[in-house]
Amino acid sequence: GEAPGGPESIDWQYITADSGTVEFTTSLTPGDYVVYLLCCDGYNIKAKYNFKVADASTPTLVSSSMTYAANDSLVFYYNSPSFDPYDWIGIYNPGDVPGDINSITWQYIPAASGTMVFRYPDNHELEPGEYWAGLFCCDGYDLYAQTTIIITEPVGINRILNNAEISVFPNPSSGIVSVRT
């Protein structure tokens, strides 16, 4: 609920490039937070992102990335403190209401906390677009936690492999090779 220019920030850093990563090492207590990208040594907001710091008693679902290529495996980190062997993670389109609409794909979680991978193409074949994933209780639709992901077009060599035949030469090679589509 705090806005830039109001109470002093918990922590801040200047950025040194147009893009990159900024790492904060400040210890945060569990709760809801917001991070702002501010312009020009002032309080003009260029971007903001809400996030939550959770403790072991808070159900959570976090994606390893905000965006995935269409042929990537999707990786989620979860915590289900009152674990039931029928707790599950499901993926939905924006606006879908679980129970009214079935998930696109889903899997039971194997333990109270850990990592869940939806492998391509075995556990998902999502088209480019926005989706949300939910951590649900007990083979039902009680939503513990959720996160949003974006699927993009395949990139690089995977895009070539999905769309055309390729030839690589010379083969074998001990140096530079050429790729022809």
CSV table of N, CA and C in Angstrom, one decimal:
chain,number,residue,atom,x,y,z
A,1,GLY,N,0.8,-1.2,0.0
A,1,GLY,CA,0.0,0.0,0.0
A,1,GLY,C,0.8,1.3,0.0
A,2,GLU,N,2.1,1.1,0.1
A,2,GLU,CA,3.0,2.3,0.1
A,2,GLU,C,3.4,2.7,-1.3
A,3,ALA,N,3.4,4.0,-1.6
A,3,ALA,CA,3.8,4.5,-2.9
A,3,ALA,C,5.2,5.2,-2.8
A,4,PRO,N,5.9,5.1,-4.0
A,4,PRO,CA,7.2,5.8,-4.0
A,4,PRO,C,7.0,7.3,-3.6
A,5,GLY,N,8.0,7.8,-2.8
A,5,GLY,CA,7.9,9.2,-2.4
A,5,GLY,C,7.3,9.3,-1.0
A,6,GLY,N,6.6,8.2,-0.6
A,6,GLY,CA,6.0,8.2,0.8
A,6,GLY,C,7.0,7.8,1.8
A,7,PRO,N,6.7,6.8,2.6
A,7,PRO,CA,7.7,6.3,3.6
A,7,PRO,C,8.9,5.8,2.9
A,8,GLU,N,10.0,5.9,3.6
A,8,GLU,CA,11.3,5.4,3.0
A,8,GLU,C,11.2,4.0,2.6
A,9,SER,N,11.8,3.6,1.4
A,9,SER,CA,11.8,2.3,0.9
A,9,SER,C,12.6,1.4,1.9
A,10,ILE,N,12.3,0.1,1.8
A,10,ILE,CA,13.1,-0.9,2.6
A,10,ILE,C,14.5,-1.0,2.1
A,11,ASP,N,14.6,-1.0,0.8
A,11,ASP,CA,16.0,-1.0,0.1
A,11,ASP,C,15.8,-0.4,-1.3
A,12,TRP,N,16.9,0.0,-1.8
A,12,TRP,CA,16.9,0.5,-3.2
A,12,TRP,C,18.3,0.5,-3.8
A,13,GLN,N,18.4,0.5,-5.1
A,13,GLN,CA,19.6,0.5,-5.9
A,13,GLN,C,19.4,1.2,-7.2
A,14,TYR,N,20.5,1.9,-7.6
A,14,TYR,CA,20.5,2.5,-8.9
A,14,TYR,C,20.8,1.3,-9.9
A,15,ILE,N,20.2,1.4,-11.1
A,15,ILE,CA,20.5,0.5,-12.1
A,15,ILE,C,21.6,1.1,-13.1
A,16,THR,N,22.3,0.2,-13.7
A,16,THR,CA,23.5,0.7,-14.5
A,16,THR,C,23.4,0.4,-16.0
A,17,ALA,N,22.3,-0.2,-16.4
A,17,ALA,CA,22.1,-0.5,-17.8
A,17,ALA,C,20.7,-0.5,-18.2
A,18,ASP,N,20.4,-0.6,-19.5
A,18,ASP,CA,19.0,-0.6,-20.0
A,18,ASP,C,18.2,-1.9,-19.6
A,19,SER,N,19.0,-3.0,-19.4
A,19,SER,CA,18.4,-4.2,-19.0
A,19,SER,C,19.4,-5.0,-18.2
A,20,GLY,N,18.9,-5.9,-17.4
A,20,GLY,CA,19.8,-6.7,-16.6
A,20,GLY,C,19.1,-7.2,-15.4
A,21,THR,N,19.9,-7.6,-14.4
A,21,THR,CA,19.4,-8.1,-13.1
A,21,THR,C,19.9,-7.3,-12.0
A,22,VAL,N,19.0,-7.0,-11.0
A,22,VAL,CA,19.4,-6.3,-9.8
A,22,VAL,C,19.1,-7.3,-8.7
A,23,GLU,N,20.1,-7.5,-7.8
A,23,GLU,CA,19.9,-8.5,-6.7
A,23,GLU,C,19.9,-7.7,-5.4
A,24,PHE,N,18.8,-7.9,-4.6
A,24,PHE,CA,18.7,-7.4,-3.3
A,24,PHE,C,19.0,-8.5,-2.3
A,25,THR,N,19.7,-8.2,-1.2
A,25,THR,CA,20.1,-9.2,-0.2
A,25,THR,C,19.4,-8.9,1.1
A,26,THR,N,18.6,-7.8,1.2
A,26,THR,CA,17.9,-7.5,2.4
A,26,THR,C,16.9,-8.6,2.8
A,27,SER,N,16.9,-8.9,4.1
A,27,SER,CA,16.1,-10.0,4.6
A,27,SER,C,14.7,-9.4,4.8
A,28,LEU,N,13.7,-10.1,4.2
A,28,LEU,CA,12.3,-9.6,4.3
A,28,LEU,C,11.4,-10.6,5.1
A,29,THR,N,10.6,-10.0,6.0
A,29,THR,CA,9.7,-10.9,6.7
A,29,THR,C,8.5,-11.3,5.8
A,30,PRO,N,7.8,-12.4,6.2
A,30,PRO,CA,6.7,-12.8,5.3
A,30,PRO,C,5.7,-11.7,5.2
A,31,GLY,N,5.1,-11.6,4.0
A,31,GLY,CA,4.1,-10.5,3.7
A,31,GLY,C,4.1,-10.2,2.3
A,32,ASP,N,3.3,-9.2,1.9
A,32,ASP,CA,3.1,-8.7,0.6
A,32,ASP,C,4.0,-7.5,0.4
A,33,TYR,N,4.7,-7.4,-0.8
A,33,TYR,CA,5.6,-6.4,-1.2
A,33,TYR,C,5.4,-5.9,-2.6
A,34,VAL,N,6.0,-4.8,-2.9
A,34,VAL,CA,6.0,-4.3,-4.3
A,34,VAL,C,7.3,-3.7,-4.6
A,35,VAL,N,7.8,-4.0,-5.8
A,35,VAL,CA,9.1,-3.4,-6.2
A,35,VAL,C,8.8,-2.5,-7.4
A,36,TYR,N,9.4,-1.3,-7.4
A,36,TYR,CA,9.2,-0.3,-8.4
A,36,TYR,C,10.5,0.0,-9.2
A,37,LEU,N,10.3,0.2,-10.5
A,37,LEU,CA,11.4,0.7,-11.3
A,37,LEU,C,11.1,2.2,-11.5
A,38,LEU,N,11.9,3.1,-11.0
A,38,LEU,CA,11.6,4.5,-11.0
A,38,LEU,C,12.6,5.2,-11.9
A,39,CYS,N,12.2,6.3,-12.5
A,39,CYS,CA,12.9,7.0,-13.5
A,39,CYS,C,13.6,8.3,-12.9
A,40,CYS,N,14.8,8.5,-13.3
A,40,CYS,CA,15.5,9.7,-13.3
A,40,CYS,C,15.7,10.3,-11.8
A,41,ASP,N,16.1,9.4,-10.9
A,41,ASP,CA,16.3,9.8,-9.5
A,41,ASP,C,15.1,10.5,-8.9
A,42,GLY,N,13.9,10.1,-9.4
A,42,GLY,CA,12.6,10.7,-8.9
A,42,GLY,C,11.6,9.6,-8.6
A,43,TYR,N,10.4,9.9,-8.6
A,43,TYR,CA,9.3,8.9,-8.3
A,43,TYR,C,8.4,8.6,-9.4
A,44,ASN,N,8.9,8.9,-10.7
A,44,ASN,CA,8.1,8.5,-11.9
A,44,ASN,C,8.2,7.0,-12.1
A,45,ILE,N,7.0,6.3,-11.9
A,45,ILE,CA,7.0,4.8,-12.0
A,45,ILE,C,7.1,4.4,-13.4
A,46,LYS,N,8.1,3.6,-13.8
A,46,LYS,CA,8.3,3.0,-15.1
A,46,LYS,C,7.7,1.6,-15.1
A,47,ALA,N,7.8,0.9,-14.0
A,47,ALA,CA,7.3,-0.5,-13.9
A,47,ALA,C,7.2,-0.8,-12.4
A,48,LYS,N,6.3,-1.8,-12.2
A,48,LYS,CA,6.1,-2.3,-10.8
A,48,LYS,C,5.8,-3.8,-10.8
A,49,TYR,N,6.1,-4.5,-9.8
A,49,TYR,CA,5.8,-5.9,-9.7
A,49,TYR,C,5.5,-6.2,-8.2
A,50,ASN,N,4.3,-6.8,-8.0
A,50,ASN,CA,3.9,-7.2,-6.7
A,50,ASN,C,4.4,-8.6,-6.4
A,51,PHE,N,4.9,-8.9,-5.2
A,51,PHE,CA,5.3,-10.2,-4.8
A,51,PHE,C,5.1,-10.5,-3.4
A,52,LYS,N,5.2,-11.7,-3.0
A,52,LYS,CA,4.9,-12.2,-1.6
A,52,LYS,C,6.1,-12.9,-1.1
A,53,VAL,N,6.5,-12.7,0.1
A,53,VAL,CA,7.4,-13.5,0.8
A,53,VAL,C,6.6,-14.4,1.7
A,54,ALA,N,6.8,-15.7,1.6
A,54,ALA,CA,6.1,-16.6,2.4
A,54,ALA,C,6.9,-17.4,3.3
A,55,ASP,N,6.3,-17.9,4.4
A,55,ASP,CA,7.0,-18.8,5.3
A,55,ASP,C,6.6,-20.2,5.0
A,56,ALA,N,7.1,-21.2,5.8
A,56,ALA,CA,6.7,-22.6,5.6
A,56,ALA,C,5.3,-22.9,5.8
A,57,SER,N,4.5,-22.1,6.5
A,57,SER,CA,3.1,-22.3,6.7
A,57,SER,C,2.2,-21.7,5.7
A,58,THR,N,2.8,-21.1,4.7
A,58,THR,CA,2.0,-20.4,3.6
A,58,THR,C,2.0,-21.3,2.3
A,59,PRO,N,0.8,-21.6,1.8
A,59,PRO,CA,0.7,-22.3,0.5
A,59,PRO,C,1.3,-21.4,-0.6
A,60,THR,N,2.2,-21.9,-1.4
A,60,THR,CA,2.7,-21.1,-2.5
A,60,THR,C,2.8,-21.9,-3.8
A,61,LEU,N,2.8,-21.2,-4.9
A,61,LEU,CA,3.1,-21.7,-6.2
A,61,LEU,C,3.8,-20.7,-7.0
A,62,VAL,N,5.1,-21.0,-7.4
A,62,VAL,CA,5.9,-20.0,-8.1
A,62,VAL,C,6.4,-20.7,-9.3
A,63,SER,N,6.4,-20.0,-10.4
A,63,SER,CA,6.9,-20.5,-11.7
A,63,SER,C,8.4,-20.1,-11.7
A,64,SER,N,9.2,-21.0,-12.3
A,64,SER,CA,10.7,-20.8,-12.5
A,64,SER,C,10.9,-19.6,-13.4
A,65,SER,N,10.0,-19.3,-14.3
A,65,SER,CA,10.1,-18.2,-15.2
A,65,SER,C,8.8,-17.6,-15.5
A,66,MET,N,8.7,-16.3,-15.9
A,66,MET,CA,7.5,-15.7,-16.2
A,66,MET,C,7.1,-16.1,-17.7
A,67,THR,N,8.1,-16.4,-18.5
A,67,THR,CA,7.8,-16.8,-19.9
A,67,THR,C,8.5,-18.0,-20.2
A,68,TYR,N,7.9,-18.8,-21.1
A,68,TYR,CA,8.5,-20.1,-21.6
A,68,TYR,C,8.2,-20.1,-23.1
A,69,ALA,N,9.2,-20.7,-23.8
A,69,ALA,CA,8.9,-21.0,-25.2
A,69,ALA,C,7.9,-22.2,-25.3
A,70,ALA,N,7.1,-22.2,-26.4
A,70,ALA,CA,6.0,-23.2,-26.5
A,70,ALA,C,6.5,-24.7,-26.3
A,71,ASN,N,7.8,-25.0,-26.6
A,71,ASN,CA,8.2,-26.3,-26.4
A,71,ASN,C,9.1,-26.5,-25.2
A,72,ASP,N,9.1,-25.6,-24.2
A,72,ASP,CA,9.8,-25.8,-23.0
A,72,ASP,C,9.0,-26.6,-22.0
A,73,SER,N,9.7,-27.2,-21.1
A,73,SER,CA,9.1,-27.8,-19.9
A,73,SER,C,8.8,-26.7,-19.0
A,74,LEU,N,7.6,-26.8,-18.3
A,74,LEU,CA,7.2,-25.7,-17.3
A,74,LEU,C,7.6,-26.2,-15.9
A,75,VAL,N,8.3,-25.4,-15.2
A,75,VAL,CA,8.7,-25.7,-13.8
A,75,VAL,C,8.1,-24.9,-12.8
A,76,PHE,N,7.5,-25.5,-11.8
A,76,PHE,CA,6.8,-24.8,-10.7
A,76,PHE,C,7.4,-25.3,-9.4
A,77,TYR,N,7.6,-24.3,-8.4
A,77,TYR,CA,8.0,-24.6,-7.1
A,77,TYR,C,6.7,-24.4,-6.2
A,78,TYR,N,6.4,-25.4,-5.3
A,78,TYR,CA,5.2,-25.3,-4.6
A,78,TYR,C,5.5,-25.6,-3.1
A,79,ASN,N,4.5,-25.2,-2.3
A,79,ASN,CA,4.5,-25.5,-0.8
A,79,ASN,C,3.0,-25.7,-0.5
A,80,SER,N,2.7,-26.9,0.0
A,80,SER,CA,1.3,-27.2,0.5
A,80,SER,C,1.4,-27.6,1.9
A,81,PRO,N,1.4,-26.7,2.9
A,81,PRO,CA,1.6,-27.1,4.3
A,81,PRO,C,0.7,-28.1,4.9
A,82,SER,N,-0.6,-28.1,4.5
A,82,SER,CA,-1.5,-29.1,5.0
A,82,SER,C,-1.7,-30.2,3.9
A,83,PHE,N,-0.6,-30.7,3.4
A,83,PHE,CA,-0.5,-31.6,2.3
A,83,PHE,C,-1.5,-32.8,2.4
A,84,ASP,N,-2.1,-33.0,1.3
A,84,ASP,CA,-3.0,-34.2,1.1
A,84,ASP,C,-2.5,-34.9,-0.2
A,85,PRO,N,-2.4,-36.2,-0.3
A,85,PRO,CA,-1.9,-36.8,-1.5
A,85,PRO,C,-2.7,-36.5,-2.7
A,86,TYR,N,-3.9,-35.9,-2.6
A,86,TYR,CA,-4.6,-35.5,-3.8
A,86,TYR,C,-4.6,-34.0,-4.1
A,87,ASP,N,-3.6,-33.3,-3.5
A,87,ASP,CA,-3.4,-31.9,-3.9
A,87,ASP,C,-2.8,-31.9,-5.3
A,88,TRP,N,-3.1,-30.9,-6.1
A,88,TRP,CA,-2.7,-30.9,-7.5
A,88,TRP,C,-2.5,-29.6,-8.0
A,89,ILE,N,-1.7,-29.5,-9.1
A,89,ILE,CA,-1.5,-28.3,-9.8
A,89,ILE,C,-2.1,-28.4,-11.2
A,90,GLY,N,-2.9,-27.4,-11.6
A,90,GLY,CA,-3.6,-27.4,-12.9
A,90,GLY,C,-3.3,-26.1,-13.6
A,91,ILE,N,-3.3,-26.2,-14.9
A,91,ILE,CA,-3.1,-25.0,-15.8
A,91,ILE,C,-4.4,-24.6,-16.5
A,92,TYR,N,-4.7,-23.3,-16.5
A,92,TYR,CA,-5.9,-22.8,-17.1
A,92,TYR,C,-5.7,-21.6,-18.0
A,93,ASN,N,-6.7,-21.3,-18.8
A,93,ASN,CA,-6.7,-20.1,-19.6
A,93,ASN,C,-7.1,-18.9,-18.7
A,94,PRO,N,-6.8,-17.7,-19.0
A,94,PRO,CA,-7.2,-16.6,-18.2
A,94,PRO,C,-8.8,-16.5,-18.2
A,95,GLY,N,-9.4,-16.3,-17.1
A,95,GLY,CA,-10.8,-16.2,-17.0
A,95,GLY,C,-11.5,-17.5,-16.7
A,96,ASP,N,-10.8,-18.6,-16.9
A,96,ASP,CA,-11.4,-19.9,-16.6
A,96,ASP,C,-11.7,-20.1,-15.1
A,97,VAL,N,-12.8,-20.6,-14.7
A,97,VAL,CA,-13.2,-20.9,-13.4
A,97,VAL,C,-13.1,-22.4,-13.1
A,98,PRO,N,-12.1,-22.8,-12.3
A,98,PRO,CA,-12.0,-24.2,-12.0
A,98,PRO,C,-13.2,-24.8,-11.5
A,99,GLY,N,-13.6,-26.0,-12.0
A,99,GLY,CA,-14.8,-26.6,-11.6
A,99,GLY,C,-15.9,-26.4,-12.7
A,100,ASP,N,-16.0,-25.2,-13.2
A,100,ASP,CA,-16.9,-24.9,-14.3
A,100,ASP,C,-16.2,-25.4,-15.6
A,101,ILE,N,-14.9,-25.2,-15.6
A,101,ILE,CA,-14.1,-25.6,-16.8
A,101,ILE,C,-12.9,-26.4,-16.3
A,102,ASN,N,-12.7,-27.5,-17.0
A,102,ASN,CA,-11.6,-28.4,-16.7
A,102,ASN,C,-10.3,-27.7,-17.0
A,103,SER,N,-9.2,-28.1,-16.2
A,103,SER,CA,-7.9,-27.6,-16.5
A,103,SER,C,-7.4,-28.1,-17.9
A,104,ILE,N,-6.5,-27.4,-18.5
A,104,ILE,CA,-5.9,-27.8,-19.7
A,104,ILE,C,-5.0,-29.1,-19.5
A,105,THR,N,-4.3,-29.0,-18.4
A,105,THR,CA,-3.5,-30.2,-18.0
A,105,THR,C,-3.3,-30.1,-16.5
A,106,TRP,N,-3.0,-31.2,-15.8
A,106,TRP,CA,-2.8,-31.2,-14.4
A,106,TRP,C,-2.0,-32.4,-13.9
A,107,GLN,N,-1.5,-32.2,-12.7
A,107,GLN,CA,-0.7,-33.3,-12.1
A,107,GLN,C,-0.9,-33.2,-10.5
A,108,TYR,N,-0.9,-34.4,-9.9
A,108,TYR,CA,-0.9,-34.5,-8.4
A,108,TYR,C,0.5,-34.1,-8.0
A,109,ILE,N,0.6,-33.4,-6.8
A,109,ILE,CA,1.9,-33.1,-6.3
A,109,ILE,C,2.4,-34.3,-5.4
A,110,PRO,N,3.6,-34.7,-5.4
A,110,PRO,CA,4.0,-35.9,-4.7
A,110,PRO,C,4.4,-35.7,-3.2
A,111,ALA,N,4.6,-34.4,-2.8
A,111,ALA,CA,5.0,-34.2,-1.4
A,111,ALA,C,4.5,-32.8,-1.0
A,112,ALA,N,4.7,-32.5,0.3
A,112,ALA,CA,4.2,-31.2,0.8
A,112,ALA,C,4.9,-30.0,0.1
A,113,SER,N,6.1,-30.1,-0.3
A,113,SER,CA,6.8,-29.1,-1.0
A,113,SER,C,7.8,-29.7,-2.0
A,114,GLY,N,8.1,-28.9,-3.0
A,114,GLY,CA,9.0,-29.4,-4.0
A,114,GLY,C,8.9,-28.7,-5.3
A,115,THR,N,9.2,-29.4,-6.4
A,115,THR,CA,9.2,-28.9,-7.7
A,115,THR,C,8.3,-29.8,-8.6
A,116,MET,N,7.5,-29.2,-9.4
A,116,MET,CA,6.6,-29.9,-10.3
A,116,MET,C,7.0,-29.5,-11.7
A,117,VAL,N,7.2,-30.5,-12.6
A,117,VAL,CA,7.6,-30.2,-14.0
A,117,VAL,C,6.5,-30.7,-14.9
A,118,PHE,N,6.0,-29.8,-15.8
A,118,PHE,CA,5.1,-30.2,-16.8
A,118,PHE,C,6.0,-30.3,-18.1
A,119,ARG,N,6.4,-31.5,-18.5
A,119,ARG,CA,7.3,-31.7,-19.6
A,119,ARG,C,6.6,-31.6,-20.9
A,120,TYR,N,7.2,-31.0,-21.9
A,120,TYR,CA,6.7,-30.9,-23.3
A,120,TYR,C,7.2,-32.1,-24.0
A,121,PRO,N,6.5,-32.8,-24.8
A,121,PRO,CA,5.1,-32.7,-25.0
A,121,PRO,C,4.2,-33.6,-24.2
A,122,ASP,N,4.9,-34.4,-23.2
A,122,ASP,CA,4.2,-35.4,-22.4
A,122,ASP,C,3.0,-34.8,-21.5
A,123,ASN,N,3.3,-33.7,-20.8
A,123,ASN,CA,2.4,-33.1,-19.9
A,123,ASN,C,1.7,-31.8,-20.3
A,124,HIS,N,2.2,-31.3,-21.5
A,124,HIS,CA,1.6,-30.1,-22.0
A,124,HIS,C,2.0,-29.8,-23.4
A,125,GLU,N,1.1,-29.2,-24.2
A,125,GLU,CA,1.3,-28.7,-25.5
A,125,GLU,C,0.6,-27.4,-25.6
A,126,LEU,N,1.0,-26.4,-24.9
A,126,LEU,CA,0.3,-25.1,-24.8
A,126,LEU,C,0.7,-24.3,-26.0
A,127,GLU,N,-0.3,-23.6,-26.6
A,127,GLU,CA,0.0,-22.7,-27.6
A,127,GLU,C,0.5,-21.4,-27.0
A,128,PRO,N,1.2,-20.5,-27.8
A,128,PRO,CA,1.6,-19.2,-27.3
A,128,PRO,C,0.4,-18.4,-26.7
A,129,GLY,N,0.6,-17.8,-25.6
A,129,GLY,CA,-0.5,-17.0,-24.9
A,129,GLY,C,-0.3,-17.0,-23.4
A,130,GLU,N,-1.2,-16.4,-22.7
A,130,GLU,CA,-1.2,-16.3,-21.3
A,130,GLU,C,-2.0,-17.4,-20.6
A,131,TYR,N,-1.5,-17.9,-19.5
A,131,TYR,CA,-2.1,-19.0,-18.8
A,131,TYR,C,-1.9,-18.7,-17.3
A,132,TRP,N,-2.7,-19.4,-16.5
A,132,TRP,CA,-2.4,-19.3,-15.0
A,132,TRP,C,-2.4,-20.8,-14.5
A,133,ALA,N,-1.6,-21.0,-13.5
A,133,ALA,CA,-1.5,-22.3,-12.8
A,133,ALA,C,-2.0,-22.1,-11.4
A,134,GLY,N,-2.7,-23.1,-10.9
A,134,GLY,CA,-3.1,-23.1,-9.5
A,134,GLY,C,-2.8,-24.3,-8.8
A,135,LEU,N,-2.5,-24.1,-7.5
A,135,LEU,CA,-2.3,-25.2,-6.5
A,135,LEU,C,-3.6,-25.4,-5.8
A,136,PHE,N,-4.2,-26.6,-6.0
A,136,PHE,CA,-5.5,-26.9,-5.4
A,136,PHE,C,-5.5,-28.0,-4.4
A,137,CYS,N,-6.5,-28.0,-3.5
A,137,CYS,CA,-6.6,-28.9,-2.4
A,137,CYS,C,-7.4,-30.1,-2.7
A,138,CYS,N,-7.0,-31.3,-2.3
A,138,CYS,CA,-7.8,-32.5,-2.0
A,138,CYS,C,-8.6,-32.9,-3.1
A,139,ASP,N,-8.1,-33.0,-4.4
A,139,ASP,CA,-8.9,-33.4,-5.5
A,139,ASP,C,-10.1,-32.6,-5.8
A,140,GLY,N,-10.1,-31.3,-5.3
A,140,GLY,CA,-11.2,-30.4,-5.4
A,140,GLY,C,-10.7,-29.1,-6.0
A,141,TYR,N,-11.5,-28.0,-5.8
A,141,TYR,CA,-11.2,-26.8,-6.5
A,141,TYR,C,-10.9,-25.7,-5.5
A,142,ASP,N,-10.5,-26.0,-4.2
A,142,ASP,CA,-10.1,-25.0,-3.3
A,142,ASP,C,-8.7,-24.5,-3.6
A,143,LEU,N,-8.6,-23.3,-4.1
A,143,LEU,CA,-7.4,-22.7,-4.6
A,143,LEU,C,-6.5,-22.3,-3.4
A,144,TYR,N,-5.3,-22.9,-3.3
A,144,TYR,CA,-4.3,-22.5,-2.3
A,144,TYR,C,-3.5,-21.3,-2.8
A,145,ALA,N,-3.0,-21.4,-4.0
A,145,ALA,CA,-2.1,-20.4,-4.5
A,145,ALA,C,-2.1,-20.5,-6.1
A,146,GLN,N,-1.7,-19.3,-6.7
A,146,GLN,CA,-1.7,-19.3,-8.2
A,146,GLN,C,-0.6,-18.4,-8.7
A,147,THR,N,-0.2,-18.6,-9.9
A,147,THR,CA,0.8,-17.8,-10.6
A,147,THR,C,0.4,-17.7,-12.1
A,148,THR,N,0.9,-16.7,-12.8
A,148,THR,CA,0.6,-16.5,-14.2
A,148,THR,C,1.9,-16.8,-15.0
A,149,ILE,N,1.7,-17.4,-16.2
A,149,ILE,CA,2.8,-17.7,-17.1
A,149,ILE,C,2.4,-17.3,-18.5
A,150,ILE,N,3.5,-17.0,-19.3
A,150,ILE,CA,3.2,-16.7,-20.7
A,150,ILE,C,4.0,-17.6,-21.5
A,151,ILE,N,3.4,-18.2,-22.5
A,151,ILE,CA,4.0,-19.1,-23.5
A,151,ILE,C,4.3,-18.3,-24.8
A,152,THR,N,5.5,-18.3,-25.3
A,152,THR,CA,5.9,-17.6,-26.5
A,152,THR,C,6.2,-18.6,-27.6
A,153,GLU,N,6.4,-18.1,-28.8
A,153,GLU,CA,6.8,-18.9,-29.9
A,153,GLU,C,8.1,-19.6,-29.7
A,154,PRO,N,8.3,-20.8,-30.2
A,154,PRO,CA,9.6,-21.5,-30.0
A,154,PRO,C,10.7,-20.6,-30.7
A,155,VAL,N,11.9,-20.7,-30.1
A,155,VAL,CA,13.0,-19.9,-30.6
A,155,VAL,C,14.1,-20.8,-31.0
A,156,GLY,N,15.1,-20.2,-31.7
A,156,GLY,CA,16.3,-20.8,-32.0
A,156,GLY,C,16.2,-22.1,-32.8
A,157,ILE,N,17.0,-23.1,-32.5
A,157,ILE,CA,17.1,-24.3,-33.3
A,157,ILE,C,15.8,-25.1,-33.2
A,158,ASN,N,15.1,-25.0,-32.0
A,158,ASN,CA,13.8,-25.7,-31.8
A,158,ASN,C,12.8,-25.2,-32.8
A,159,ARG,N,12.8,-23.9,-33.1
A,159,ARG,CA,11.8,-23.4,-34.1
A,159,ARG,C,12.2,-23.9,-35.5
A,160,ILE,N,13.4,-24.0,-35.8
A,160,ILE,CA,13.8,-24.6,-37.1
A,160,ILE,C,13.4,-26.1,-37.2
A,161,LEU,N,13.6,-26.8,-36.1
A,161,LEU,CA,13.3,-28.2,-36.1
A,161,LEU,C,11.8,-28.5,-36.2
A,162,ASN,N,11.0,-27.6,-35.7
A,162,ASN,CA,9.6,-27.7,-35.7
A,162,ASN,C,9.0,-27.3,-37.1
A,163,ASN,N,9.7,-26.6,-37.9
A,163,ASN,CA,9.1,-26.0,-39.1
A,163,ASN,C,9.8,-26.5,-40.4
A,164,ALA,N,10.9,-27.1,-40.4
A,164,ALA,CA,11.6,-27.5,-41.6
A,164,ALA,C,12.6,-28.6,-41.4
A,165,GLU,N,13.0,-29.2,-42.5
A,165,GLU,CA,14.1,-30.2,-42.5
A,165,GLU,C,15.3,-29.4,-42.5
A,166,ILE,N,16.4,-29.9,-41.8
A,166,ILE,CA,17.7,-29.2,-41.8
A,166,ILE,C,18.7,-30.2,-42.3
A,167,SER,N,19.8,-29.6,-42.8
A,167,SER,CA,21.0,-30.5,-43.0
A,167,SER,C,22.2,-29.7,-42.4
A,168,VAL,N,23.1,-30.5,-41.8
A,168,VAL,CA,24.3,-30.0,-41.1
A,168,VAL,C,25.5,-30.6,-41.8
A,169,PHE,N,26.4,-29.8,-42.3
A,169,PHE,CA,27.6,-30.3,-43.0
A,169,PHE,C,28.8,-29.4,-42.7
A,170,PRO,N,30.0,-29.9,-42.8
A,170,PRO,CA,30.3,-31.4,-42.9
A,170,PRO,C,30.0,-32.2,-41.7
A,171,ASN,N,29.8,-33.4,-41.9
A,171,ASN,CA,29.4,-34.3,-40.8
A,171,ASN,C,30.1,-35.6,-41.0
A,172,PRO,N,31.1,-36.0,-40.2
A,172,PRO,CA,31.5,-35.4,-39.0
A,172,PRO,C,32.4,-34.2,-39.2
A,173,SER,N,32.6,-33.4,-38.2
A,173,SER,CA,33.4,-32.2,-38.3
A,173,SER,C,34.2,-32.0,-37.0
A,174,SER,N,35.4,-31.4,-37.1
A,174,SER,CA,36.2,-31.1,-36.0
A,174,SER,C,36.2,-29.6,-35.8
A,175,GLY,N,35.3,-28.9,-36.4
A,175,GLY,CA,35.3,-27.4,-36.3
A,175,GLY,C,34.0,-26.8,-36.7
A,176,ILE,N,34.0,-25.8,-37.6
A,176,ILE,CA,32.9,-25.1,-38.0
A,176,ILE,C,31.9,-26.0,-38.9
A,177,VAL,N,30.6,-25.9,-38.6
A,177,VAL,CA,29.6,-26.6,-39.4
A,177,VAL,C,28.7,-25.6,-40.0
A,178,SER,N,28.0,-26.0,-41.1
A,178,SER,CA,27.0,-25.1,-41.7
A,178,SER,C,25.6,-25.8,-41.5
A,179,VAL,N,24.6,-25.0,-41.3
A,179,VAL,CA,23.2,-25.5,-41.1
A,179,VAL,C,22.4,-24.9,-42.3
A,180,ARG,N,21.7,-25.8,-43.0
A,180,ARG,CA,20.9,-25.4,-44.1
A,180,ARG,C,19.5,-25.9,-43.9
A,181,THR,N,18.5,-24.9,-44.0
A,181,THR,CA,17.1,-25.3,-43.9
A,181,THR,C,16.4,-25.4,-45.2
